[in-house]
Amino acid sequence: MSKDFWNSKYSEREFAYGTQPNAFLKEQIEMLKTGKALFLGEGEGRNAVYASKIGWEVDAVDFSSSAKAKAIKLAEVNKVTINYEVSDLNDYTFKENYYDLVVMIFVHLPLDLRRKVFNKSIQSLNQNGKIIIEAFGKDQINNASGGPRSLDLLYSEKDILDLVNELKTILLESKTFNLDEGEHHKGKADVIRYVGVKV
């Protein structure tokens, strides 16, 4: 979907996906020692702000300027700071061997860009750094709770494993559950969850 589409969606007064962190991210990040984290396709900032609240040093990136405006406002309300850059992931410059955590929550990209972003994300991790992913699976095409309407933008477990073969997999699961994240993520959802570590 285009930058104009997302700028329009994020220009609405309400937060499209709420202000609370993604449940899977919250569960996983609370088990980790704090450090430096990168949030990709971060949208309105709910996950990055939460990470900052619990002690992470946070960088975030999204190509929507209206998303950044809401993320900064959310950070101010929560009395935290996040370093938020507006950039297309095609053009974003990843730091190398820098982060302890990279987070991708519902980041759905065309295949060529997906490969590039995953590769750069892995390069950006320190040794023992982790990647946390939650993304819509292929079966999400049958649901009305959000996500792309193209199978090519949805994931299978194999899709993810092919992209992270340099990492040690800690968790990989497909899950069907009732999503409740703001007005645009609500109802039955099919997701894939992944946690991997750079060894």
PDB file of N, CA and C in Angstrom, residues 95-136:
ATOM      1  N   LYS A  95      22.234   0.503  10.853  1.00  0.00           N
ATOM      2  CA  LYS A  95      23.505   0.402  11.560  1.00  0.00           C
ATOM      3  C   LYS A  95      23.913  -1.075  11.603  1.00  0.00           C
ATOM      4  N   GLU A  96      25.204  -1.347  11.589  1.00  0.00           N
ATOM      5  CA  GLU A  96      25.679  -2.732  11.603  1.00  0.00           C
ATOM      6  C   GLU A  96      26.202  -3.114  12.986  1.00  0.00           C
ATOM      7  N   ASN A  97      25.872  -4.353  13.382  1.00  0.00           N
ATOM      8  CA  ASN A  97      26.362  -4.911  14.659  1.00  0.00           C
ATOM      9  C   ASN A  97      26.106  -3.939  15.813  1.00  0.00           C
ATOM     10  N   TYR A  98      24.884  -3.470  15.909  1.00  0.00           N
ATOM     11  CA  TYR A  98      24.569  -2.388  16.844  1.00  0.00           C
ATOM     12  C   TYR A  98      23.430  -2.731  17.803  1.00  0.00           C
ATOM     13  N   TYR A  99      22.401  -3.390  17.313  1.00  0.00           N
ATOM     14  CA  TYR A  99      21.186  -3.575  18.118  1.00  0.00           C
ATOM     15  C   TYR A  99      21.178  -4.903  18.874  1.00  0.00           C
ATOM     16  N   ASP A 100      20.516  -4.864  20.021  1.00  0.00           N
ATOM     17  CA  ASP A 100      20.259  -6.076  20.791  1.00  0.00           C
ATOM     18  C   ASP A 100      18.931  -6.713  20.414  1.00  0.00           C
ATOM     19  N   LEU A 101      18.102  -5.953  19.694  1.00  0.00           N
ATOM     20  CA  LEU A 101      16.766  -6.433  19.329  1.00  0.00           C
ATOM     21  C   LEU A 101      16.285  -5.694  18.091  1.00  0.00           C
ATOM     22  N   VAL A 102      15.727  -6.446  17.146  1.00  0.00           N
ATOM     23  CA  VAL A 102      15.002  -5.866  16.019  1.00  0.00           C
ATOM     24  C   VAL A 102      13.584  -6.409  16.061  1.00  0.00           C
ATOM     25  N   VAL A 103      12.608  -5.515  15.890  1.00  0.00           N
ATOM     26  CA  VAL A 103      11.198  -5.880  16.013  1.00  0.00           C
ATOM     27  C   VAL A 103      10.466  -5.565  14.712  1.00  0.00           C
ATOM     28  N   MET A 104       9.732  -6.559  14.224  1.00  0.00           N
ATOM     29  CA  MET A 104       8.853  -6.367  13.068  1.00  0.00           C
ATOM     30  C   MET A 104       7.470  -6.901  13.425  1.00  0.00           C
ATOM     31  N   ILE A 105       6.551  -5.997  13.690  1.00  0.00           N
ATOM     32  CA  ILE A 105       5.182  -6.372  14.027  1.00  0.00           C
ATOM     33  C   ILE A 105       4.277  -5.959  12.869  1.00  0.00           C
ATOM     34  N   PHE A 106       3.744  -6.947  12.179  1.00  0.00           N
ATOM     35  CA  PHE A 106       2.878  -6.733  11.015  1.00  0.00           C
ATOM     36  C   PHE A 106       3.547  -5.835   9.963  1.00  0.00           C
ATOM     37  N   VAL A 107       4.768  -6.202   9.619  1.00  0.00           N
ATOM     38  CA  VAL A 107       5.506  -5.519   8.547  1.00  0.00           C
ATOM     39  C   VAL A 107       5.431  -6.413   7.305  1.00  0.00           C
ATOM     40  N   HIS A 108       4.619  -6.007   6.349  1.00  0.00           N
ATOM     41  CA  HIS A 108       4.358  -6.828   5.160  1.00  0.00           C
ATOM     42  C   HIS A 108       4.913  -6.118   3.932  1.00  0.00           C
ATOM     43  N   LEU A 109       5.905  -6.749   3.305  1.00  0.00           N
ATOM     44  CA  LEU A 109       6.666  -6.102   2.240  1.00  0.00           C
ATOM     45  C   LEU A 109       6.707  -6.987   0.994  1.00  0.00           C
ATOM     46  N   PRO A 110       6.854  -6.372  -0.189  1.00  0.00           N
ATOM     47  CA  PRO A 110       7.100  -7.164  -1.397  1.00  0.00           C
ATOM     48  C   PRO A 110       8.361  -8.013  -1.224  1.00  0.00           C
ATOM     49  N   LEU A 111       8.420  -9.142  -1.931  1.00  0.00           N
ATOM     50  CA  LEU A 111       9.447 -10.146  -1.668  1.00  0.00           C
ATOM     51  C   LEU A 111      10.872  -9.599  -1.757  1.00  0.00           C
ATOM     52  N   ASP A 112      11.183  -8.828  -2.796  1.00  0.00           N
ATOM     53  CA  ASP A 112      12.550  -8.325  -2.939  1.00  0.00           C
ATOM     54  C   ASP A 112      12.940  -7.420  -1.775  1.00  0.00           C
ATOM     55  N   LEU A 113      12.029  -6.542  -1.377  1.00  0.00           N
ATOM     56  CA  LEU A 113      12.301  -5.655  -0.249  1.00  0.00           C
ATOM     57  C   LEU A 113      12.341  -6.442   1.054  1.00  0.00           C
ATOM     58  N   ARG A 114      11.484  -7.430   1.166  1.00  0.00           N
ATOM     59  CA  ARG A 114      11.469  -8.284   2.360  1.00  0.00           C
ATOM     60  C   ARG A 114      12.841  -8.930   2.563  1.00  0.00           C
ATOM     61  N   ARG A 115      13.405  -9.492   1.493  1.00  0.00           N
ATOM     62  CA  ARG A 115      14.728 -10.122   1.601  1.00  0.00           C
ATOM     63  C   ARG A 115      15.780  -9.108   2.048  1.00  0.00           C
ATOM     64  N   LYS A 116      15.741  -7.940   1.447  1.00  0.00           N
ATOM     65  CA  LYS A 116      16.719  -6.896   1.781  1.00  0.00           C
ATOM     66  C   LYS A 116      16.590  -6.477   3.242  1.00  0.00           C
ATOM     67  N   VAL A 117      15.366  -6.254   3.695  1.00  0.00           N
ATOM     68  CA  VAL A 117      15.139  -5.779   5.066  1.00  0.00           C
ATOM     69  C   VAL A 117      15.533  -6.844   6.088  1.00  0.00           C
ATOM     70  N   PHE A 118      15.195  -8.087   5.835  1.00  0.00           N
ATOM     71  CA  PHE A 118      15.587  -9.143   6.761  1.00  0.00           C
ATOM     72  C   PHE A 118      17.111  -9.283   6.813  1.00  0.00           C
ATOM     73  N   ASN A 119      17.750  -9.253   5.660  1.00  0.00           N
ATOM     74  CA  ASN A 119      19.202  -9.363   5.615  1.00  0.00           C
ATOM     75  C   ASN A 119      19.867  -8.224   6.381  1.00  0.00           C
ATOM     76  N   LYS A 120      19.407  -6.993   6.134  1.00  0.00           N
ATOM     77  CA  LYS A 120      19.970  -5.830   6.817  1.00  0.00           C
ATOM     78  C   LYS A 120      19.667  -5.874   8.318  1.00  0.00           C
ATOM     79  N   SER A 121      18.501  -6.376   8.676  1.00  0.00           N
ATOM     80  CA  SER A 121      18.142  -6.483  10.093  1.00  0.00           C
ATOM     81  C   SER A 121      19.089  -7.428  10.819  1.00  0.00           C
ATOM     82  N   ILE A 122      19.376  -8.563  10.194  1.00  0.00           N
ATOM     83  CA  ILE A 122      20.287  -9.527  10.812  1.00  0.00           C
ATOM     84  C   ILE A 122      21.685  -8.919  10.940  1.00  0.00           C
ATOM     85  N   GLN A 123      22.138  -8.218   9.908  1.00  0.00           N
ATOM     86  CA  GLN A 123      23.443  -7.559   9.974  1.00  0.00           C
ATOM     87  C   GLN A 123      23.488  -6.493  11.071  1.00  0.00           C
ATOM     88  N   SER A 124      22.338  -5.904  11.369  1.00  0.00           N
ATOM     89  CA  SER A 124      22.309  -4.823  12.364  1.00  0.00           C
ATOM     90  C   SER A 124      22.383  -5.330  13.801  1.00  0.00           C
ATOM     91  N   LEU A 125      22.215  -6.636  13.996  1.00  0.00           N
ATOM     92  CA  LEU A 125      22.221  -7.201  15.346  1.00  0.00           C
ATOM     93  C   LEU A 125      23.630  -7.431  15.869  1.00  0.00           C
ATOM     94  N   ASN A 126      23.801  -7.174  17.156  1.00  0.00           N
ATOM     95  CA  ASN A 126      24.975  -7.659  17.877  1.00  0.00           C
ATOM     96  C   ASN A 126      24.915  -9.177  17.978  1.00  0.00           C
ATOM     97  N   GLN A 127      26.042  -9.798  18.295  1.00  0.00           N
ATOM     98  CA  GLN A 127      26.002 -11.220  18.644  1.00  0.00           C
ATOM     99  C   GLN A 127      25.076 -11.411  19.838  1.00  0.00           C
ATOM    100  N   ASN A 128      24.243 -12.424  19.777  1.00  0.00           N
ATOM    101  CA  ASN A 128      23.210 -12.736  20.771  1.00  0.00           C
ATOM    102  C   ASN A 128      22.011 -11.786  20.697  1.00  0.00           C
ATOM    103  N   GLY A 129      22.006 -10.891  19.697  1.00  0.00           N
ATOM    104  CA  GLY A 129      20.830 -10.063  19.486  1.00  0.00           C
ATOM    105  C   GLY A 129      19.680 -10.889  18.938  1.00  0.00           C
ATOM    106  N   LYS A 130      18.469 -10.419  19.174  1.00  0.00           N
ATOM    107  CA  LYS A 130      17.277 -11.179  18.802  1.00  0.00           C
ATOM    108  C   LYS A 130      16.400 -10.418  17.806  1.00  0.00           C
ATOM    109  N   ILE A 131      15.621 -11.168  17.055  1.00  0.00           N
ATOM    110  CA  ILE A 131      14.565 -10.617  16.204  1.00  0.00           C
ATOM    111  C   ILE A 131      13.236 -11.173  16.702  1.00  0.00           C
ATOM    112  N   ILE A 132      12.262 -10.293  16.861  1.00  0.00           N
ATOM    113  CA  ILE A 132      10.896 -10.687  17.223  1.00  0.00           C
ATOM    114  C   ILE A 132       9.978 -10.278  16.071  1.00  0.00           C
ATOM    115  N   ILE A 133       9.188 -11.240  15.591  1.00  0.00           N
ATOM    116  CA  ILE A 133       8.293 -10.995  14.460  1.00  0.00           C
ATOM    117  C   ILE A 133       6.893 -11.522  14.785  1.00  0.00           C
ATOM    118  N   GLU A 134       5.892 -10.705  14.492  1.00  0.00           N
ATOM    119  CA  GLU A 134       4.528 -11.225  14.362  1.00  0.00           C
ATOM    120  C   GLU A 134       3.996 -10.696  13.040  1.00  0.00           C
ATOM    121  N   ALA A 135       3.501 -11.597  12.213  1.00  0.00           N
ATOM    122  CA  ALA A 135       3.014 -11.222  10.883  1.00  0.00           C
ATOM    123  C   ALA A 135       1.799 -12.073  10.548  1.00  0.00           C
ATOM    124  N   PHE A 136       0.988 -11.569   9.646  1.00  0.00           N
ATOM    125  CA  PHE A 136      -0.174 -12.340   9.223  1.00  0.00           C
ATOM    126  C   PHE A 136       0.260 -13.498   8.325  1.00  0.00           C
TER     127      PHE A 136
END
